[in-house]
Structures are given as structure tokens and as C-alpha cells.
Amino acid sequence: MSYRTEEVAYVQPAVQASAPAAQQQRSTAEYRALDAAHHIHPFSDMGALNRSGSRVIVKAEGVYLWDSDGNKVIDGMAGLWCVNVGYGRKELADAAYKQMQELPFYNTFFKTTHPPVIELSALLAELAPAPFNHFFYCNSGSEGNDTVLRIVHHYWAAQGKQSKKVVISRKNGYHGSTIAGGTLGGMGYMHEQMPSKVENIVHIDQPYFFGEAQGNLTPEEFALARAQQLEAKILEIGADNVAAFIGEPFQGAGGVIFPASTYWPEIQRICRKYDILLVADEVIGGFGRTGEWFAHQHFGFEPDLITLAKGLTSGYVPMGAVGLHDRVAKVIIEGGDFNHGLTYSGHPVAAAVAVANLKLLRDEKIVERVKTDTGPYFQKKLRDTFANHPIIGEISGAGLVAGLQLAQDPQARKRFANGGDVGTICRDFCFNGNLIMRATGDRMLLSPPLVINKLEIDEIVTKAKKAIDATAQQLGIS
Ligand SMILES: *Cc1c(COP(=O)(O)O)cnc(C)c1O
């Protein structure tokens, strides 16, 4: 059954001075009716969403979005952790337009290549840490992690170690939503809807101090204990059967969980000791989020593979990639046919946009600014603003990413019994206050575009404070 546009009653949109000239051809009511009639949203309860109606975003500039009613909203999430250079950068649009005219598509399967993918690979090799000189392309972070699995298995098979098959991941990690990405991730609610998971993937506990530390452990002791679960798991399975460990340097979707400094060095030690590949999923952490180009540099470890997406193109077009450390690349290059690829691997338009995006990040010193200026300002402002707040238990983060833990009793690290509901209440207050701040359970997340200035940071923190105060008030806590 199709829903005909003519049947939708036309409602004159409210005209507001702040609305920029957008190509808005329909009223909000009309958009909502059509969206409800024909569009299934990701990670959504469609029945509930269709009853309440989606917010229609029609235009964006810098760190601001405008909806179809003309409301101006500050984007504390950079879209979905991806719009690192901010909205409305003409350089990226020009790169796409020029490339579409010159060579909109050609494949890289059959002994062919093209300038954009060559330029992008060379540029990534320049920007990534020294041992990362080779890149394989795909269209998303999920496909990146599927590709990681393919590379890991080929790496061991090419060396005659076929028994090394098991990949160890973490509960509450996020690695995408293909079947492999969803299995690698540790989100129980996703696993429940996946009766056929990918084999040979197991999970250990996450380094989530506020939520899971028992007794008097310090954050450093707790993180070390969580890292040592990897060693225990390897010994249980047998090192000859373990191929790799994968983790996000800091968990993004899982709540911006930053492990203490003891965690990653111990993970790296264990991986080296048992000859296990170490994979850093840099889909959120990559391209400046923490103030370093890659989040593993922030935590001071050296992975064997890195998964890239999101900030690679600042989300202007889809693209993902996997970076291979020289020691992995060598084996893959000399390992014969690698039977993996996607029609759009190294897509010329995506590659051209990625090059333009990375040049902006580099030449405008955006990453350096996050490290030395806006990042420290953002972190301090959050910590000063929420020190001793009655429902904020912890602030995690570095650079321009932060997690705010909502808690019943911050001092006692006591969480709300209905934490997810509290997060939703707070998120709705943010939304109504024209701030996009995401809730993961009882943690509020911020990850604004990296081009944000201090005034805009002040605006985000002021609006977040207002929403969190309103949440506390609604709960009767002050
Ligand atoms: C978003 C994300 C992915 C999945 O990327 P998609 O482009 O949505 O497939 C994978 N890993 C991490 C860490 C992510 O945040």
C-alpha cells in the first residue's frame, strides 16, 4: 500500500526569523506523515516513533542544525560522532562535485586504481602513526570491522596457523550492526535479536569503573584487573586458538567510558605475550576526537589494525577503512589472493571528500586546537560546572568527547534503579532546550564538531546544565 502525497493535509509552516533558506518543499506535518508512512528508522521503535513524530532536520551550518519548524539546535553530537569539520564546508562539496564530473566511479578490483584512492592512501599514511602505511576501504565502520575479521583470519591462515580463530571482544563494546559487527559488539539487546551470531567471538568484561567496580579498588587497580581478564580468557581458550582482541580505545556508544591509564598498556602486553593481534576500533576516536589524531595515541599503545569511518569523511559521504600495521600488511601482501572486497571499496567520490576533509583537519590545525585549546576548555568547563552536582557521579573524556554519569548518589557511586528512564528524561529536556545530547542508559554523551569555539562550548554546557537541573528537579532531588 502506498501513501499518496496528495492525501496529506498541507499545514502552513510557522515562519521564524532564525530559519535559513533551506530547500523545504513540504510542511512539517507533511514530512512527518510521509516519514511515518514509508521510512523505517535504525534502532527505533517505529510504532512509538510514528505516534510521536520525528523531528525533521532540514539544514546545518557550523555546529548548528535547523529543523523544519525553524528551530535552531546546537549539535552536541556532531551528527552521530562524525561531523568533525562541522557542517557546511564548501571544500568537501566542491571535491565531490569535481570528482563526480571527472570520474564518478571506477572499481579497484581488477588491476585498476584511480587518483583519489591513491591520494587518500598516501595522505592517511602521512597522518597515521609511522607503522601504518596500508589501507583497505569500505563504506562504513561495520564493514570495517567485518574487514578486520577477514584480515585477521587471512593473516593467521597465511602463516599456517589456522587454529587461531577466536576473536575476543568486550561486553558493552560497539563495533557496528552487520552480523559480524553486532556479534563483535557486546550489546545484549542486539544479540537478543540475532539468533545466528558469527562463530568464534567471545566477550570479556568492560573497564567501566563507576558502574562495575566493587569494594575499594582504585580506578587504576580496577582497570588492570579488567585487562587481566583478557589473559585469563586466552589461557582458558588456549593461545593457539586466539586470533585477536578488539576494543574501542574509549567506548563511545557504550557511554564514553574512558579506562584508567593502566588498562591499555596491560592489554598490549598480554597481546604481545600470547601472539594475539590487537585491533583498535577508531571509528569514533580517530581523526582528532581526543586531541590526538587517533585515540590509541591518547592512551599510549600500538595496535596492529585500526578501524576507521565516521570522521574519515566527517560524515559528508559514507566511507570506512582499515589501517594495517606494517607487520600485518607484509603478511597480507605476501599471502596470495585476499578474497574480500566491496563494489565501492575506495569509491572515488568518497575518497576525494576524505582527502578534502583530512586536509582541512591538518591545514587548519583543527586537531591541535582540540588538544591545546578547545578540548581542555571543554573538559574543565564540564568539570567545574558539574562539580558536586546532586545527580552527576562522574565526568569522563578528553578533547571534545565526554560522558556524564547520572547517579542517585554520586558519592556512593549509586546508580538510579531506572537509569535508562532518567537518561531519556534528561535527553528530552536537552531536545526541548535545543541541544542535541545523547543518552546511553544513564550516561549523557557529548561529542560536538571539532571546529566548535569557546562561546559555542559555553552554550552547550549551559544548556546541558539546565537540562540536568530540570531532570534532578523532576526526580525530586536537589
Ligand atoms: C559507529 C561505530 C561503528 C559502526 O559504524 P557504521 O558506520 O555505523 O557501520 C563501529 N565501531 C564504532 C566504535 C562505532 O562508533
Tab-separated table of C-alpha atoms and ligand atoms in Angstrom:
chain	number	residue	atom	x	y	z
A	1	MET	CA	0.000	0.000	0.000
A	2	SER	CA	1.443	3.327	-0.938
A	3	TYR	CA	0.791	6.566	0.806
A	4	ARG	CA	-0.034	9.323	-1.646
A	5	THR	CA	1.292	12.799	-1.010
A	6	GLU	CA	-1.894	14.470	-2.173
A	7	GLU	CA	-3.719	12.899	0.728
A	8	VAL	CA	-1.614	14.795	3.260
A	9	ALA	CA	-3.217	17.971	4.509
A	10	TYR	CA	-0.937	20.918	3.903
A	11	VAL	CA	-0.142	22.890	7.031
A	12	GLN	CA	1.426	26.306	6.646
A	13	PRO	CA	4.805	26.227	8.449
A	14	ALA	CA	5.409	28.782	11.175
A	15	VAL	CA	7.834	31.348	9.806
A	16	GLN	CA	10.697	32.117	12.168
A	17	ALA	CA	13.437	34.676	11.700
A	18	SER	CA	16.212	32.191	12.518
A	19	ALA	CA	15.283	29.798	9.717
A	20	PRO	CA	17.892	29.860	6.971
A	21	ALA	CA	16.904	29.497	3.350
A	22	ALA	CA	16.518	25.751	3.063
A	23	GLN	CA	15.000	23.835	0.215
A	24	GLN	CA	11.968	22.975	2.237
A	25	GLN	CA	9.210	21.830	-0.013
A	26	ARG	CA	6.746	20.439	2.495
A	27	SER	CA	5.299	21.337	5.846
A	28	THR	CA	6.478	19.569	8.986
A	29	ALA	CA	3.178	17.711	9.242
A	30	GLU	CA	3.517	16.519	5.678
A	31	TYR	CA	7.119	15.376	6.182
A	32	ARG	CA	6.150	13.539	9.351
A	33	ALA	CA	3.217	11.784	7.729
A	34	LEU	CA	5.324	10.616	4.783
A	35	ASP	CA	8.181	9.568	7.060
A	36	ALA	CA	5.801	7.544	9.208
A	37	ALA	CA	4.232	6.020	6.108
A	38	HIS	CA	7.406	4.887	4.331
A	39	HIS	CA	10.583	5.101	6.378
A	40	ILE	CA	11.866	2.526	8.853
A	41	HIS	CA	14.439	4.226	11.111
A	42	PRO	CA	17.519	2.468	12.531
A	43	PHE	CA	17.498	1.416	16.203
A	44	SER	CA	13.929	2.660	16.684
A	45	ASP	CA	10.568	1.534	17.992
A	46	MET	CA	8.687	2.548	14.861
A	47	GLY	CA	5.221	2.292	16.341
A	48	ALA	CA	6.093	4.699	19.136
A	49	LEU	CA	8.063	6.977	16.817
A	50	ASN	CA	5.268	7.214	14.289
A	51	ARG	CA	2.816	8.145	17.016
A	52	SER	CA	5.031	10.956	18.345
A	53	GLY	CA	6.558	12.044	15.005
A	54	SER	CA	10.189	12.564	14.014
A	55	ARG	CA	11.977	15.865	14.193
A	56	VAL	CA	12.786	16.876	10.626
A	57	ILE	CA	16.273	18.356	10.208
A	58	VAL	CA	16.492	20.483	7.082
A	59	LYS	CA	19.734	22.432	7.226
A	60	ALA	CA	23.003	22.800	9.102
A	61	GLU	CA	25.895	25.216	9.366
A	62	GLY	CA	28.962	25.048	11.606
A	63	VAL	CA	27.778	23.416	14.848
A	64	TYR	CA	24.079	24.259	14.370
A	65	LEU	CA	21.118	22.405	12.912
A	66	TRP	CA	17.745	23.783	11.888
A	67	ASP	CA	14.548	21.771	11.974
A	68	SER	CA	11.557	22.131	9.670
A	69	ASP	CA	9.836	24.456	12.157
A	70	GLY	CA	12.777	26.837	12.047
A	71	ASN	CA	14.212	25.926	15.453
A	72	LYS	CA	17.976	26.368	15.746
A	73	VAL	CA	19.599	23.497	17.625
A	74	ILE	CA	23.221	23.197	18.780
A	75	ASP	CA	24.614	19.794	17.818
A	76	GLY	CA	26.459	18.335	20.778
A	77	MET	CA	26.915	15.023	18.949
A	78	ALA	CA	28.485	16.049	15.596
A	79	GLY	CA	25.659	14.226	13.839
A	80	LEU	CA	26.468	10.722	15.038
A	81	TRP	CA	30.052	11.309	16.249
A	82	CYS	CA	31.164	12.069	12.713
A	83	VAL	CA	30.881	15.673	11.503
A	84	ASN	CA	34.362	16.578	12.751
A	85	VAL	CA	34.909	19.601	10.459
A	86	GLY	CA	31.396	20.912	11.136
A	87	TYR	CA	28.553	21.420	8.704
A	88	GLY	CA	28.554	23.440	5.510
A	89	ARG	CA	32.187	23.122	4.431
A	90	LYS	CA	32.224	24.058	0.767
A	91	GLU	CA	35.631	22.409	0.235
A	92	LEU	CA	34.046	18.989	0.703
A	93	ALA	CA	31.083	19.728	-1.545
A	94	ASP	CA	33.430	21.049	-4.249
A	95	ALA	CA	35.633	17.947	-4.020
A	96	ALA	CA	32.592	15.696	-4.503
A	97	TYR	CA	31.215	17.773	-7.392
A	98	LYS	CA	34.531	17.899	-9.210
A	99	GLN	CA	35.158	14.176	-8.738
A	100	MET	CA	31.661	13.228	-9.898
A	101	GLN	CA	32.245	15.083	-13.131
A	102	GLU	CA	35.714	13.686	-13.693
A	103	LEU	CA	35.275	10.052	-12.639
A	104	PRO	CA	32.166	9.280	-10.588
A	105	PHE	CA	33.024	5.614	-10.188
A	106	TYR	CA	35.542	3.064	-11.097
A	107	ASN	CA	36.371	-0.141	-9.266
A	108	THR	CA	39.674	-1.170	-7.752
A	109	PHE	CA	39.175	-4.929	-8.124
A	110	PHE	CA	40.787	-5.882	-11.407
A	111	LYS	CA	44.284	-4.395	-11.538
A	112	THR	CA	42.899	-0.848	-11.683
A	113	THR	CA	43.157	2.145	-9.396
A	114	HIS	CA	42.442	5.888	-9.582
A	115	PRO	CA	43.925	9.167	-8.306
A	116	PRO	CA	41.544	9.831	-5.359
A	117	VAL	CA	42.171	6.471	-3.679
A	118	ILE	CA	45.913	6.837	-4.273
A	119	GLU	CA	45.970	10.337	-2.785
A	120	LEU	CA	43.873	9.263	0.190
A	121	SER	CA	46.079	6.269	0.968
A	122	ALA	CA	49.240	8.363	0.813
A	123	LEU	CA	47.670	11.050	2.997
A	124	LEU	CA	46.450	8.544	5.596
A	125	ALA	CA	49.942	7.050	5.725
A	126	GLU	CA	51.282	10.557	6.391
A	127	LEU	CA	48.752	11.325	9.150
A	128	ALA	CA	48.660	7.941	10.903
A	129	PRO	CA	51.458	6.786	13.220
A	130	ALA	CA	54.609	5.640	11.365
A	131	PRO	CA	53.915	1.863	11.142
A	132	PHE	CA	50.522	2.399	9.425
A	133	ASN	CA	51.214	2.610	5.709
A	134	HIS	CA	48.488	0.490	4.120
A	135	PHE	CA	44.720	0.940	3.975
A	136	PHE	CA	41.772	-1.142	2.781
A	137	TYR	CA	38.483	0.651	2.058
A	138	CYS	CA	34.802	0.002	2.640
A	139	ASN	CA	31.666	2.080	3.248
A	140	SER	CA	31.106	2.099	6.999
A	141	GLY	CA	32.502	1.224	10.377
A	142	SER	CA	30.543	-2.029	10.434
A	143	GLU	CA	32.065	-3.107	7.143
A	144	GLY	CA	35.415	-2.006	8.520
A	145	ASN	CA	35.096	-4.483	11.369
A	146	ASP	CA	33.870	-7.212	9.017
A	147	THR	CA	37.013	-6.460	7.029
A	148	VAL	CA	39.106	-6.659	10.201
A	149	LEU	CA	37.818	-10.195	10.779
A	150	ARG	CA	38.668	-11.142	7.203
A	151	ILE	CA	42.179	-9.692	7.503
A	152	VAL	CA	42.796	-11.311	10.886
A	153	HIS	CA	41.789	-14.762	9.633
A	154	HIS	CA	43.790	-14.404	6.422
A	155	TYR	CA	46.804	-13.187	8.426
A	156	TRP	CA	46.917	-16.344	10.548
A	157	ALA	CA	45.966	-18.742	7.753
A	158	ALA	CA	48.709	-17.337	5.519
A	159	GLN	CA	51.192	-18.296	8.248
A	160	GLY	CA	49.796	-21.808	8.623
A	161	LYS	CA	48.124	-21.014	11.959
A	162	GLN	CA	44.515	-21.781	11.005
A	163	SER	CA	43.647	-22.728	14.562
A	164	LYS	CA	43.950	-19.097	15.649
A	165	LYS	CA	40.293	-18.231	15.053
A	166	VAL	CA	38.760	-16.793	18.195
A	167	VAL	CA	38.360	-13.028	18.497
A	168	ILE	CA	37.962	-11.624	21.981
A	169	SER	CA	35.861	-8.508	22.407
A	170	ARG	CA	34.126	-6.748	25.292
A	171	LYS	CA	30.677	-6.517	26.782
A	172	ASN	CA	29.110	-3.129	26.066
A	173	GLY	CA	31.569	-2.513	23.233
A	174	TYR	CA	30.139	-1.225	19.956
A	175	HIS	CA	31.501	-2.385	16.608
A	176	GLY	CA	28.584	-1.803	14.254
A	177	SER	CA	25.415	-3.557	13.231
A	178	THR	CA	26.217	-6.001	10.452
A	179	ILE	CA	26.016	-9.558	11.770
A	180	ALA	CA	29.781	-9.613	12.390
A	181	GLY	CA	29.865	-6.077	13.799
A	182	GLY	CA	26.896	-6.806	16.026
A	183	THR	CA	28.454	-10.054	17.266
A	184	LEU	CA	31.783	-8.359	17.951
A	185	GLY	CA	29.951	-5.675	19.878
A	186	GLY	CA	28.805	-6.549	23.351
A	187	MET	CA	25.305	-5.090	23.316
A	188	GLY	CA	22.966	-7.680	24.800
A	189	TYR	CA	19.842	-6.119	23.317
A	190	MET	CA	21.338	-6.520	19.836
A	191	HIS	CA	22.443	-10.119	20.450
A	192	GLU	CA	18.887	-10.976	21.520
A	193	GLN	CA	17.666	-10.184	18.011
A	194	MET	CA	20.499	-12.132	16.342
A	195	PRO	CA	19.860	-15.840	16.754
A	196	SER	CA	22.665	-16.611	14.274
A	197	LYS	CA	25.787	-14.894	15.500
A	198	VAL	CA	29.225	-15.131	13.942
A	199	GLU	CA	31.158	-18.038	15.419
A	200	ASN	CA	34.359	-17.814	17.431
A	201	ILE	CA	33.702	-14.475	19.079
A	202	VAL	CA	33.752	-14.232	22.869
A	203	HIS	CA	33.472	-11.339	25.296
A	204	ILE	CA	35.183	-10.225	28.479
A	205	ASP	CA	34.041	-7.501	30.890
A	206	GLN	CA	34.420	-3.803	30.139
A	207	PRO	CA	36.598	-1.360	32.116
A	208	TYR	CA	33.592	0.607	33.432
A	209	PHE	CA	34.749	1.817	36.840
A	210	PHE	CA	31.719	3.802	38.001
A	211	GLY	CA	29.227	1.100	37.145
A	212	GLU	CA	31.121	-2.088	37.888
A	213	ALA	CA	33.985	-1.600	40.362
A	214	GLN	CA	33.456	-3.412	43.648
A	215	GLY	CA	34.925	-2.626	47.050
A	216	ASN	CA	37.778	-0.190	47.467
A	217	LEU	CA	39.616	-0.734	44.199
A	218	THR	CA	41.157	2.419	42.730
A	219	PRO	CA	40.336	3.138	39.076
A	220	GLU	CA	43.863	2.008	38.159
A	221	GLU	CA	43.575	-1.283	40.055
A	222	PHE	CA	40.147	-1.936	38.591
A	223	ALA	CA	41.290	-1.234	35.004
A	224	LEU	CA	44.273	-3.539	35.471
A	225	ALA	CA	42.021	-6.317	36.755
A	226	ARG	CA	39.694	-5.895	33.784
A	227	ALA	CA	42.645	-6.026	31.356
A	228	GLN	CA	43.862	-9.208	33.044
A	229	GLN	CA	40.551	-10.873	32.196
A	230	LEU	CA	41.983	-10.970	28.669
A	231	GLU	CA	44.890	-13.098	29.862
A	232	ALA	CA	42.564	-15.408	31.761
A	233	LYS	CA	40.354	-15.799	28.684
A	234	ILE	CA	43.343	-16.545	26.428
A	235	LEU	CA	44.585	-19.193	28.859
A	236	GLU	CA	41.087	-20.693	29.024
A	237	ILE	CA	40.755	-20.928	25.217
A	238	GLY	CA	44.421	-21.610	24.512
A	239	ALA	CA	46.640	-19.012	22.820
A	240	ASP	CA	46.903	-21.254	19.745
A	241	ASN	CA	43.179	-20.721	19.219
A	242	VAL	CA	43.042	-16.960	19.711
A	243	ALA	CA	43.410	-14.671	16.697
A	244	ALA	CA	42.798	-11.178	18.007
A	245	PHE	CA	41.475	-8.834	20.643
A	246	ILE	CA	39.337	-5.869	19.551
A	247	GLY	CA	38.320	-2.817	21.547
A	248	GLU	CA	37.453	0.824	21.170
A	249	PRO	CA	40.235	2.849	22.865
A	250	PHE	CA	37.358	4.507	24.737
A	251	GLN	CA	33.856	3.086	24.406
A	252	GLY	CA	31.702	5.563	22.505
A	253	ALA	CA	28.158	4.268	22.106
A	254	GLY	CA	28.641	2.297	25.326
A	255	GLY	CA	28.721	5.578	27.273
A	256	VAL	CA	32.058	7.343	26.638
A	257	ILE	CA	33.817	5.021	29.040
A	258	PHE	CA	37.447	6.007	29.491
A	259	PRO	CA	39.579	3.292	31.074
A	260	ALA	CA	42.245	4.301	33.592
A	261	SER	CA	45.813	4.628	32.305
A	262	THR	CA	46.728	1.100	33.429
A	263	TYR	CA	44.332	-0.604	31.015
A	264	TRP	CA	45.738	-0.391	27.506
A	265	PRO	CA	49.429	-0.994	28.313
A	266	GLU	CA	48.361	-4.216	30.059
A	267	ILE	CA	46.152	-5.254	27.120
A	268	GLN	CA	49.076	-4.636	24.773
A	269	ARG	CA	51.481	-6.627	26.978
A	270	ILE	CA	49.087	-9.586	27.005
A	271	CYS	CA	48.502	-9.493	23.235
A	272	ARG	CA	52.252	-9.452	22.562
A	273	LYS	CA	52.965	-12.203	25.088
A	274	TYR	CA	50.495	-14.628	23.507
A	275	ASP	CA	50.938	-13.509	19.880
A	276	ILE	CA	47.421	-12.128	19.519
A	277	LEU	CA	46.624	-9.286	17.100
A	278	LEU	CA	45.473	-6.096	18.800
A	279	VAL	CA	42.722	-4.204	16.979
A	280	ALA	CA	41.738	-0.645	17.900
A	281	ASP	CA	38.290	0.318	16.646
A	282	GLU	CA	38.994	4.002	15.966
A	283	VAL	CA	35.667	4.721	14.271
A	284	ILE	CA	34.840	7.403	16.858
A	285	GLY	CA	38.272	8.004	18.367
A	286	GLY	CA	40.003	8.591	15.036
A	287	PHE	CA	40.586	11.966	13.395
A	288	GLY	CA	41.039	14.215	16.374
A	289	ARG	CA	38.282	13.420	18.851
A	290	THR	CA	40.610	13.169	21.888
A	291	GLY	CA	43.031	15.835	20.656
A	292	GLU	CA	45.321	13.237	19.088
A	293	TRP	CA	44.849	12.103	15.513
A	294	PHE	CA	43.958	8.636	16.826
A	295	ALA	CA	42.671	7.664	20.246
A	296	HIS	CA	45.223	4.872	20.709
A	297	GLN	CA	47.860	7.629	20.742
A	298	HIS	CA	45.999	9.268	23.623
A	299	PHE	CA	46.141	6.004	25.574
A	300	GLY	CA	49.720	5.214	24.536
A	301	PHE	CA	49.508	1.846	22.840
A	302	GLU	CA	50.241	0.455	19.399
A	303	PRO	CA	47.566	-1.640	17.704
A	304	ASP	CA	48.103	-3.977	14.747
A	305	LEU	CA	44.930	-2.916	12.937
A	306	ILE	CA	42.772	0.199	13.171
A	307	THR	CA	39.155	0.508	12.031
A	308	LEU	CA	38.243	3.919	10.590
A	309	ALA	CA	34.972	5.539	9.433
A	310	LYS	CA	32.844	8.458	10.719
A	311	GLY	CA	35.438	11.297	10.943
A	312	LEU	CA	37.270	9.973	7.866
A	313	THR	CA	34.872	11.967	5.673
A	314	SER	CA	33.277	13.971	8.514
A	315	GLY	CA	30.146	12.061	7.522
A	316	TYR	CA	29.645	14.066	4.307
A	317	VAL	CA	29.600	10.797	2.350
A	318	PRO	CA	29.883	7.241	3.667
A	319	MET	CA	33.328	5.685	3.854
A	320	GLY	CA	35.191	3.293	6.121
A	321	ALA	CA	38.692	1.855	6.104
A	322	VAL	CA	41.060	-0.479	7.904
A	323	GLY	CA	44.646	0.573	8.550
A	324	LEU	CA	47.227	-2.207	8.662
A	325	HIS	CA	50.408	-2.047	10.717
A	326	ASP	CA	53.468	-2.868	8.592
A	327	ARG	CA	53.854	-6.259	10.274
A	328	VAL	CA	50.294	-7.224	9.254
A	329	ALA	CA	50.461	-5.616	5.816
A	330	LYS	CA	53.596	-7.595	4.992
A	331	VAL	CA	51.835	-10.914	5.591
A	332	ILE	CA	48.696	-9.888	3.689
A	333	ILE	CA	50.696	-8.548	0.738
A	334	GLU	CA	52.725	-11.748	0.509
A	335	GLY	CA	49.842	-14.045	1.441
A	336	GLY	CA	48.396	-14.584	-2.058
A	337	ASP	CA	44.815	-13.775	-3.038
A	338	PHE	CA	42.769	-11.985	-0.402
A	339	ASN	CA	39.180	-12.876	-1.297
A	340	HIS	CA	37.413	-9.829	0.067
A	341	GLY	CA	36.165	-6.577	-1.431
A	342	LEU	CA	33.181	-4.301	-1.862
A	343	THR	CA	31.977	-2.728	-5.079
A	344	TYR	CA	32.615	0.664	-3.547
A	345	SER	CA	35.975	-0.112	-1.920
A	346	GLY	CA	37.912	3.130	-2.371
A	347	HIS	CA	34.983	4.886	-4.069
A	348	PRO	CA	36.459	7.885	-5.944
A	349	VAL	CA	33.903	10.430	-4.713
A	350	ALA	CA	34.186	9.281	-1.089
A	351	ALA	CA	37.984	9.246	-1.379
A	352	ALA	CA	38.034	12.768	-2.826
A	353	VAL	CA	35.821	14.009	0.012
A	354	ALA	CA	38.016	12.218	2.572
A	355	VAL	CA	41.128	13.894	1.155
A	356	ALA	CA	39.479	17.333	1.319
A	357	ASN	CA	38.296	16.616	4.861
A	358	LEU	CA	41.684	15.407	6.121
A	359	LYS	CA	43.404	18.415	4.561
A	360	LEU	CA	41.052	20.729	6.457
A	361	LEU	CA	41.767	18.887	9.716
A	362	ARG	CA	45.508	19.137	9.032
A	363	ASP	CA	45.892	22.560	7.426
A	364	GLU	CA	43.506	24.412	9.732
A	365	LYS	CA	45.209	22.728	12.691
A	366	ILE	CA	41.836	21.583	13.971
A	367	VAL	CA	43.259	18.570	15.816
A	368	GLU	CA	45.959	20.685	17.508
A	369	ARG	CA	43.307	23.160	18.595
A	370	VAL	CA	41.291	20.360	20.215
A	371	LYS	CA	44.408	19.199	22.045
A	372	THR	CA	45.713	22.507	23.359
A	373	ASP	CA	42.754	24.855	23.400
A	374	THR	CA	39.108	23.867	22.948
A	375	GLY	CA	39.473	20.328	24.344
A	376	PRO	CA	40.968	21.352	27.700
A	377	TYR	CA	38.481	24.255	27.884
A	378	PHE	CA	35.515	21.905	27.294
A	379	GLN	CA	36.733	19.347	29.846
A	380	LYS	CA	37.401	21.979	32.521
A	381	LYS	CA	34.122	23.750	31.909
A	382	LEU	CA	32.187	20.484	32.338
A	383	ARG	CA	34.077	19.521	35.479
A	384	ASP	CA	33.712	22.984	37.034
A	385	THR	CA	30.028	23.202	36.131
A	386	PHE	CA	29.083	19.789	37.464
A	387	ALA	CA	31.384	19.554	40.499
A	388	ASN	CA	29.207	18.437	43.421
A	389	HIS	CA	26.072	18.333	41.283
A	390	PRO	CA	23.453	16.237	43.089
A	391	ILE	CA	22.919	13.778	40.205
A	392	ILE	CA	26.283	13.771	38.371
A	393	GLY	CA	28.503	10.918	39.522
A	394	GLU	CA	31.385	11.088	37.065
A	395	ILE	CA	32.612	13.042	34.074
A	396	SER	CA	34.766	11.089	31.658
A	397	GLY	CA	36.500	12.156	28.494
A	398	ALA	CA	39.325	14.028	26.819
A	399	GLY	CA	39.454	16.505	23.985
A	400	LEU	CA	35.957	17.016	22.614
A	401	VAL	CA	34.202	13.920	23.891
A	402	ALA	CA	32.595	13.494	27.282
A	403	GLY	CA	30.312	11.206	29.250
A	404	LEU	CA	28.263	12.472	32.186
A	405	GLN	CA	27.162	9.744	34.563
A	406	LEU	CA	23.732	10.340	36.079
A	407	ALA	CA	23.557	8.890	39.587
A	408	GLN	CA	21.184	8.630	42.520
A	409	ASP	CA	24.041	9.146	44.975
A	410	PRO	CA	27.210	10.370	43.266
A	411	GLN	CA	29.464	9.974	46.338
A	412	ALA	CA	28.451	6.374	46.959
A	413	ARG	CA	28.585	5.552	43.206
A	414	LYS	CA	24.945	4.527	43.496
A	415	ARG	CA	23.102	4.466	40.168
A	416	PHE	CA	19.385	5.045	39.590
A	417	ALA	CA	17.301	1.882	39.657
A	418	ASN	CA	15.590	3.095	36.465
A	419	GLY	CA	18.706	4.667	34.912
A	420	GLY	CA	17.569	4.359	31.310
A	421	ASP	CA	14.372	6.272	32.067
A	422	VAL	CA	16.337	9.023	33.800
A	423	GLY	CA	18.613	9.293	30.758
A	424	THR	CA	15.587	9.607	28.489
A	425	ILE	CA	14.051	12.318	30.698
A	426	CYS	CA	17.305	14.259	30.541
A	427	ARG	CA	17.667	13.785	26.787
A	428	ASP	CA	14.151	15.098	26.248
A	429	PHE	CA	14.925	18.189	28.346
A	430	CYS	CA	18.009	18.745	26.150
A	431	PHE	CA	15.981	18.311	22.976
A	432	ASN	CA	13.354	20.780	24.154
A	433	GLY	CA	16.139	23.196	25.079
A	434	ASN	CA	17.546	22.941	21.533
A	435	LEU	CA	20.629	20.950	22.482
A	436	ILE	CA	21.398	17.560	20.973
A	437	MET	CA	22.887	15.428	23.744
A	438	ARG	CA	22.614	11.678	23.539
A	439	ALA	CA	21.688	9.328	26.375
A	440	THR	CA	23.105	5.820	26.656
A	441	GLY	CA	21.229	4.347	29.584
A	442	ASP	CA	22.137	6.617	32.496
A	443	ARG	CA	25.077	8.356	30.805
A	444	MET	CA	24.699	11.604	28.869
A	445	LEU	CA	27.107	11.926	25.948
A	446	LEU	CA	28.671	14.894	24.207
A	447	SER	CA	30.854	14.810	21.110
A	448	PRO	CA	30.496	18.125	19.243
A	449	PRO	CA	32.078	19.060	15.902
A	450	LEU	CA	35.814	19.665	16.385
A	451	VAL	CA	35.523	23.186	14.957
A	452	ILE	CA	33.410	24.331	17.898
A	453	ASN	CA	34.579	27.598	19.526
A	454	LYS	CA	34.536	28.539	23.206
A	455	LEU	CA	31.313	30.543	23.038
A	456	GLU	CA	29.576	27.562	21.488
A	457	ILE	CA	31.077	25.272	24.141
A	458	ASP	CA	29.653	27.630	26.776
A	459	GLU	CA	26.266	27.355	25.100
A	460	ILE	CA	26.367	23.547	25.150
A	461	VAL	CA	27.427	23.370	28.791
A	462	THR	CA	24.838	25.954	29.873
A	463	LYS	CA	22.067	24.087	28.080
A	464	ALA	CA	23.266	20.732	29.427
A	465	LYS	CA	23.268	22.147	32.967
A	466	LYS	CA	19.743	23.434	32.535
A	467	ALA	CA	18.536	20.036	31.295
A	468	ILE	CA	20.304	18.119	34.058
A	469	ASP	CA	18.985	20.520	36.714
A	470	ALA	CA	15.486	20.058	35.326
A	471	THR	CA	15.973	16.286	35.446
A	472	ALA	CA	17.046	16.433	39.104
A	473	GLN	CA	14.077	18.643	39.879
A	474	GLN	CA	11.659	16.256	38.203
A	475	LEU	CA	13.121	13.432	40.273
A	476	GLY	CA	12.710	15.496	43.426
A	477	ILE	CA	16.478	15.659	44.076
A	478	SER	CA	18.233	18.924	44.832
B	1	LIG	C1	29.629	3.827	14.692
B	1	LIG	C2	30.607	2.769	15.044
B	1	LIG	C3	30.783	1.637	14.259
B	1	LIG	C4	29.879	1.323	13.110
B	1	LIG	O1	29.999	2.222	12.077
B	1	LIG	P1	28.805	2.292	10.981
B	1	LIG	O2	29.345	3.293	10.001
B	1	LIG	O3	27.590	2.737	11.709
B	1	LIG	O4	28.664	0.954	10.405
B	1	LIG	C5	31.791	0.766	14.581
B	1	LIG	N1	32.586	0.983	15.638
B	1	LIG	C6	32.443	2.054	16.433
B	1	LIG	C7	33.373	2.256	17.562
B	1	LIG	C8	31.439	2.974	16.169
B	1	LIG	O5	31.263	4.003	16.976
